[in-house]
Tab-separated table of C-alpha atoms and ligand atoms in Angstrom:
chain	number	residue	atom	x	y	z
E	1	MET	CA	-10.563	31.383	64.694
E	2	SER	CA	-12.055	28.789	62.356
E	3	ASN	CA	-15.714	27.965	62.462
E	4	HIS	CA	-16.607	24.711	64.170
E	5	ASN	CA	-18.268	23.071	61.152
E	6	GLU	CA	-15.060	23.203	59.119
E	7	LYS	CA	-12.451	20.521	59.783
E	8	ILE	CA	-8.822	21.626	60.056
E	9	ALA	CA	-6.116	19.191	58.881
E	10	LEU	CA	-2.335	19.324	58.821
E	11	VAL	CA	-0.244	17.097	56.553
E	12	THR	CA	3.540	16.921	57.069
E	13	GLY	CA	5.985	16.427	54.196
E	14	ALA	CA	3.312	17.761	51.865
E	15	THR	CA	5.283	19.559	49.155
E	16	ARG	CA	5.534	16.482	46.916
E	17	GLY	CA	4.635	12.822	46.564
E	18	ILE	CA	1.945	11.199	48.693
E	19	GLY	CA	1.777	14.160	51.099
E	20	ALA	CA	0.940	16.686	48.356
E	21	GLU	CA	-1.784	14.394	47.018
E	22	THR	CA	-3.163	13.830	50.527
E	23	VAL	CA	-3.531	17.605	50.896
E	24	ARG	CA	-5.301	17.838	47.546
E	25	GLN	CA	-7.755	15.029	48.355
E	26	LEU	CA	-8.517	16.284	51.885
E	27	ALA	CA	-9.111	19.796	50.549
E	28	GLN	CA	-11.296	18.393	47.746
E	29	SER	CA	-13.448	16.792	50.433
E	30	GLY	CA	-13.944	20.225	52.027
E	31	VAL	CA	-11.345	20.032	54.803
E	32	HIS	CA	-9.317	23.221	55.414
E	33	THR	CA	-5.842	21.734	54.978
E	34	LEU	CA	-2.490	23.037	56.143
E	35	LEU	CA	0.149	22.025	53.621
E	36	ALA	CA	3.228	21.695	55.819
E	37	GLY	CA	6.586	21.609	54.100
E	38	ARG	CA	10.185	21.704	55.186
E	39	LYS	CA	10.882	24.424	52.593
E	40	ARG	CA	8.626	27.480	52.989
E	41	GLU	CA	8.895	28.501	49.316
E	42	ALA	CA	7.845	25.032	48.116
E	43	ALA	CA	4.894	24.955	50.535
E	44	VAL	CA	3.743	28.453	49.501
E	45	ALA	CA	4.094	27.696	45.775
E	46	LEU	CA	2.030	24.491	45.963
E	47	ALA	CA	-0.559	26.066	48.275
E	48	LEU	CA	-1.040	28.956	45.821
E	49	LYS	CA	-1.501	26.458	42.974
E	50	LEU	CA	-4.144	24.522	44.916
E	51	GLN	CA	-5.854	27.730	46.080
E	52	ALA	CA	-6.083	28.778	42.411
E	53	GLU	CA	-8.032	25.540	41.838
E	54	GLY	CA	-10.458	26.738	44.533
E	55	LEU	CA	-9.204	24.397	47.245
E	56	PRO	CA	-9.070	25.430	50.944
E	57	VAL	CA	-5.311	25.025	51.433
E	58	GLU	CA	-2.891	27.048	53.567
E	59	ALA	CA	0.915	26.838	53.521
E	60	LEU	CA	2.848	26.159	56.715
E	61	GLN	CA	6.609	25.900	57.175
E	62	LEU	CA	7.426	22.786	59.190
E	63	ASP	CA	10.702	20.920	59.339
E	64	VAL	CA	9.646	17.971	61.460
E	65	THR	CA	13.185	17.401	62.783
E	66	ASP	CA	13.502	20.986	64.065
E	67	ALA	CA	12.046	21.678	67.538
E	68	ASP	CA	11.851	25.459	66.914
E	69	SER	CA	10.041	24.931	63.616
E	70	ILE	CA	7.515	22.632	65.344
E	71	ALA	CA	6.942	25.185	68.135
E	72	ILE	CA	6.346	28.011	65.639
E	73	ALA	CA	3.935	25.825	63.639
E	74	VAL	CA	1.957	24.962	66.797
E	75	GLU	CA	1.789	28.657	67.710
E	76	HIS	CA	0.535	29.497	64.219
E	77	VAL	CA	-2.222	26.839	64.276
E	78	THR	CA	-3.209	27.861	67.815
E	79	GLU	CA	-3.577	31.521	66.840
E	80	ARG	CA	-5.308	30.939	63.501
E	81	HIS	CA	-7.511	27.943	64.261
E	82	GLY	CA	-7.475	27.199	68.009
E	83	ARG	CA	-7.655	23.460	67.379
E	84	LEU	CA	-6.603	20.675	64.996
E	85	ASP	CA	-8.973	17.942	63.775
E	86	ILE	CA	-6.661	15.836	61.597
E	87	LEU	CA	-2.898	15.278	61.775
E	88	VAL	CA	-1.338	13.214	58.986
E	89	ASN	CA	2.259	12.343	59.851
E	90	ASN	CA	3.446	11.730	56.302
E	91	ALA	CA	7.013	13.150	56.145
E	92	GLY	CA	9.532	10.365	55.753
E	93	VAL	CA	12.925	9.458	54.351
E	94	LEU	CA	14.562	6.374	52.873
E	95	LEU	CA	18.308	6.919	53.143
E	96	GLU	CA	19.834	3.480	52.743
E	97	ASP	CA	21.506	2.013	49.694
E	98	PRO	CA	19.394	-1.001	48.671
E	99	ALA	CA	22.419	-2.381	46.791
E	100	LEU	CA	24.172	-3.034	50.126
E	101	ALA	CA	23.524	-5.961	52.446
E	102	PRO	CA	21.416	-5.074	55.524
E	103	SER	CA	24.477	-5.557	57.757
E	104	ALA	CA	26.483	-3.070	55.641
E	105	GLN	CA	24.122	-0.080	56.033
E	106	SER	CA	25.788	2.771	57.919
E	107	LEU	CA	24.925	3.810	61.460
E	108	ASP	CA	24.569	7.371	60.153
E	109	ALA	CA	21.771	6.164	57.881
E	110	TRP	CA	20.125	4.417	60.854
E	111	ARG	CA	20.304	7.590	62.976
E	112	SER	CA	19.040	9.942	60.272
E	113	THR	CA	16.239	7.561	59.324
E	114	PHE	CA	15.052	7.351	62.928
E	115	ASP	CA	15.437	11.138	63.393
E	116	THR	CA	12.833	11.820	60.691
E	117	ASN	CA	10.640	8.734	60.530
E	118	VAL	CA	10.336	8.101	64.271
E	119	PHE	CA	11.588	10.823	66.653
E	120	ALA	CA	10.219	13.695	64.562
E	121	LEU	CA	6.857	11.949	64.140
E	122	VAL	CA	6.595	11.501	67.910
E	123	ALA	CA	7.712	15.112	68.539
E	124	VAL	CA	5.169	16.565	66.071
E	125	THR	CA	2.380	14.451	67.579
E	126	GLN	CA	3.268	15.416	71.154
E	127	ALA	CA	3.407	19.095	70.199
E	128	PHE	CA	0.014	19.100	68.435
E	129	LEU	CA	-1.767	16.857	70.952
E	130	PRO	CA	-3.142	19.769	73.030
E	131	LEU	CA	-4.730	21.214	69.847
E	132	LEU	CA	-6.042	17.776	68.810
E	133	LYS	CA	-7.634	17.448	72.251
E	134	LYS	CA	-9.587	20.646	71.500
E	135	SER	CA	-11.274	18.910	68.546
E	136	ASN	CA	-14.418	16.910	69.205
E	137	ALA	CA	-13.326	14.116	66.820
E	138	ALA	CA	-9.593	14.241	66.170
E	139	ARG	CA	-7.824	11.774	63.888
E	140	ILE	CA	-4.103	11.019	63.795
E	141	VAL	CA	-2.829	9.103	60.753
E	142	ASN	CA	0.722	7.811	60.781
E	143	VAL	CA	2.077	6.953	57.352
E	144	SER	CA	3.936	3.711	57.865
E	145	SER	CA	4.704	0.904	55.419
E	146	VAL	CA	4.034	-2.767	55.002
E	147	LEU	CA	7.838	-2.958	55.339
E	148	GLY	CA	7.286	-2.250	59.049
E	149	SER	CA	5.399	-5.530	59.442
E	150	GLN	CA	7.323	-7.906	61.703
E	151	THR	CA	4.929	-10.727	60.830
E	152	LEU	CA	5.837	-10.481	57.136
E	153	HIS	CA	9.563	-10.145	57.898
E	154	ALA	CA	9.374	-13.312	60.006
E	155	ASP	CA	7.880	-15.200	57.035
E	156	PRO	CA	10.746	-16.429	54.797
E	157	THR	CA	8.324	-16.977	51.903
E	158	SER	CA	7.310	-13.288	51.907
E	159	ASP	CA	8.693	-11.153	49.050
E	160	ILE	CA	9.265	-8.428	51.642
E	161	TRP	CA	12.784	-9.914	51.926
E	162	ASP	CA	13.594	-8.244	48.602
E	163	PHE	CA	13.745	-4.894	50.408
E	164	LYS	CA	17.160	-4.700	52.089
E	165	ILE	CA	16.636	-1.453	53.966
E	166	PRO	CA	16.709	-2.440	57.641
E	167	ALA	CA	16.723	1.044	59.194
E	168	TYR	CA	13.705	2.106	57.126
E	169	ASN	CA	11.885	-1.143	57.965
E	170	ALA	CA	12.674	-0.777	61.686
E	171	SER	CA	11.602	2.878	61.657
E	172	LYS	CA	8.178	1.916	60.297
E	173	ALA	CA	7.897	-0.926	62.849
E	174	ALA	CA	8.579	1.729	65.520
E	175	VAL	CA	5.863	3.964	64.030
E	176	ASN	CA	3.439	1.044	64.233
E	177	SER	CA	4.374	0.356	67.845
E	178	TRP	CA	3.996	4.050	68.775
E	179	THR	CA	0.592	4.091	67.057
E	180	LEU	CA	-0.587	1.290	69.336
E	181	SER	CA	0.821	2.984	72.452
E	182	LEU	CA	-0.888	6.290	71.690
E	183	ALA	CA	-4.168	4.692	70.593
E	184	TYR	CA	-4.247	2.826	73.912
E	185	GLU	CA	-3.479	5.971	75.909
E	186	LEU	CA	-6.265	7.867	74.123
E	187	ARG	CA	-8.792	5.006	73.938
E	188	ALA	CA	-11.297	6.761	76.239
E	189	THR	CA	-11.143	10.010	74.209
E	190	PRO	CA	-12.664	10.813	70.773
E	191	ILE	CA	-9.147	10.833	69.253
E	192	LYS	CA	-8.474	7.927	66.880
E	193	VAL	CA	-4.878	6.979	66.065
E	194	ASN	CA	-4.167	4.719	63.105
E	195	THR	CA	-1.273	3.723	60.906
E	196	VAL	CA	-1.486	3.045	57.165
E	197	HIS	CA	0.487	1.566	54.295
E	198	PRO	CA	0.019	3.782	51.216
E	199	GLY	CA	0.877	1.044	48.694
E	200	TYR	CA	4.034	0.796	46.585
E	201	VAL	CA	3.742	4.252	45.038
E	202	LYS	CA	5.557	5.878	42.095
E	203	THR	CA	7.225	8.722	44.041
E	204	ASP	CA	10.718	10.218	44.321
E	205	MET	CA	11.353	7.915	47.282
E	206	ASN	CA	11.256	4.947	44.905
E	207	GLY	CA	12.998	6.734	42.047
E	208	GLY	CA	9.615	6.960	40.306
E	209	GLU	CA	9.093	3.197	40.412
E	210	GLY	CA	6.132	1.540	42.079
E	211	GLU	CA	2.903	-0.343	41.482
E	212	ILE	CA	0.400	2.480	41.861
E	213	GLU	CA	0.059	6.144	40.936
E	214	ILE	CA	0.453	8.908	43.536
E	215	ALA	CA	-3.295	9.687	43.422
E	216	ASP	CA	-4.045	6.153	44.613
E	217	GLY	CA	-1.166	6.232	47.129
E	218	ALA	CA	-2.916	8.976	49.119
E	219	ARG	CA	-6.189	7.077	49.500
E	220	SER	CA	-5.326	5.094	52.646
E	221	SER	CA	-4.262	8.242	54.528
E	222	VAL	CA	-7.337	10.183	53.410
E	223	GLN	CA	-9.653	7.301	54.270
E	224	MET	CA	-8.284	7.046	57.830
E	225	ALA	CA	-8.248	10.848	58.239
E	226	LEU	CA	-11.982	10.968	57.521
E	227	ILE	CA	-13.258	7.946	59.489
E	228	GLY	CA	-16.337	8.476	61.608
E	229	SER	CA	-16.812	7.885	65.317
E	230	ASP	CA	-17.511	4.185	64.559
E	231	GLY	CA	-14.099	3.832	62.838
E	232	PRO	CA	-11.114	1.959	64.263
E	233	THR	CA	-8.313	3.155	66.502
E	234	GLY	CA	-4.976	1.368	66.800
E	235	SER	CA	-5.334	-0.199	63.334
E	236	PHE	CA	-2.781	-0.883	60.569
E	237	THR	CA	-4.446	-0.912	57.145
E	238	TYR	CA	-4.070	-0.491	53.405
E	239	LEU	CA	-7.269	0.838	51.793
E	240	GLY	CA	-9.220	-0.544	54.733
E	241	GLU	CA	-7.627	-4.012	54.500
E	242	VAL	CA	-6.147	-5.016	57.871
E	243	LEU	CA	-2.382	-5.678	57.669
E	244	PRO	CA	-0.305	-7.956	59.921
E	245	TRP	CA	1.762	-6.156	62.587
U	301	NDP	P1	8.852	11.443	48.862
U	301	NDP	O1	10.300	11.169	49.010
U	301	NDP	O2	8.274	11.613	47.510
U	301	NDP	O3	8.437	12.716	49.747
U	301	NDP	C1	8.837	12.767	51.086
U	301	NDP	C2	8.299	14.034	51.697
U	301	NDP	O4	8.735	14.080	53.064
U	301	NDP	C3	8.820	15.282	50.997
U	301	NDP	O5	7.791	16.250	50.910
U	301	NDP	C4	9.918	15.750	51.947
U	301	NDP	O6	10.157	17.139	51.924
U	301	NDP	C5	9.300	15.358	53.278
U	301	NDP	N1	10.277	15.416	54.351
U	301	NDP	C6	11.400	14.684	54.519
U	301	NDP	N2	12.064	15.099	55.608
U	301	NDP	C7	11.347	16.123	56.137
U	301	NDP	C8	11.513	16.988	57.237
U	301	NDP	N3	12.586	16.912	58.054
U	301	NDP	N4	10.558	17.918	57.493
U	301	NDP	C9	9.474	18.033	56.695
U	301	NDP	N5	9.277	17.274	55.601
U	301	NDP	C10	10.209	16.324	55.334
U	301	NDP	O7	8.132	10.241	49.638
U	301	NDP	P2	6.691	9.572	49.490
U	301	NDP	O8	5.687	10.573	49.105
U	301	NDP	O9	6.846	8.333	48.704
U	301	NDP	O10	6.470	9.092	51.006
U	301	NDP	C11	5.547	9.696	51.903
U	301	NDP	C12	5.412	8.762	53.084
U	301	NDP	O11	4.929	7.483	52.640
U	301	NDP	C13	6.740	8.476	53.804
U	301	NDP	O12	6.528	8.421	55.191
U	301	NDP	C14	7.129	7.105	53.264
U	301	NDP	O13	7.966	6.411	54.134
U	301	NDP	C15	5.759	6.448	53.129
U	301	NDP	N6	5.708	5.319	52.224
U	301	NDP	C16	5.945	5.477	50.878
U	301	NDP	C17	5.852	4.381	50.037
U	301	NDP	C18	6.061	4.505	48.569
U	301	NDP	O14	5.960	3.471	47.867
U	301	NDP	N7	6.346	5.679	48.026
U	301	NDP	C19	5.528	3.028	50.540
U	301	NDP	C20	5.310	2.978	51.957
U	301	NDP	C21	5.383	4.088	52.759
U	301	NDP	P3	11.297	17.815	50.959
U	301	NDP	O15	10.631	17.969	49.604
U	301	NDP	O16	11.606	19.094	51.644
U	301	NDP	O17	12.454	16.873	50.919
């Protein structure tokens, strides 16, 4: 069992991109961080690299769309740590073809997008909630996107209209809605539930394009993972700036 002064975090989709950097930054701040990846070998390889840098990182196999994989991961964290202090739901997919009109995106893309970005995020959170309730100050961070903002989509002058990926946008709107539901349910507990936009980050998801580097793209998640007892719950932010729902 872990000692009670050391925080235990778990980051999903952590073998590359924003998730990998979130693990690095949490570990650099002294948090014992479980680097959860769909592919065990990738998670182990990156964890070994970060451990060699002296960082408190542990690999965990977790395919967020696989109920058995989630159950095994929960069992592992229960046995090794007995609780979870921080859950960063970072794993996500963008499966649509931005060259197509919104009305031409396939239903298969809609289903697969929701499977990972929404249903899996809810399933992982539900499964780890008993361990989060064992923490005296748990934090749940859902990695959403400004593309999930209905307010911006309803504004025809917003440049958000340039992104023609309706299933992805709707999946992030659903993540935002779920964040509010769970934050409300847990409002009388020490658990804080927030959703963040990481920025437009140069990762594989964007084909390497973006406005900011991966190191900066992890900052919003890390900031919300480490908020104190006076921090918000049920918020949607980018680097602390409140975003429209
Ligand atoms: P990447 O495509 O670079 O990485 C996505 C990560 O999610 C990978 O580690 C991938 O694992 C993992 N993943 C996908 N499906 C699963 C699964 N079933 N189980 C476990 N892990 C899975 O994306 P980013 O780093 O850019 O995105 C991270 C998050 O940030 C996402 O939720 C995304 O929607 C969000 N976001 C990103 C923005 C950006 O500009 N990049 C902007 C706004 C939000 P594997 O390597 O195995 O495929």
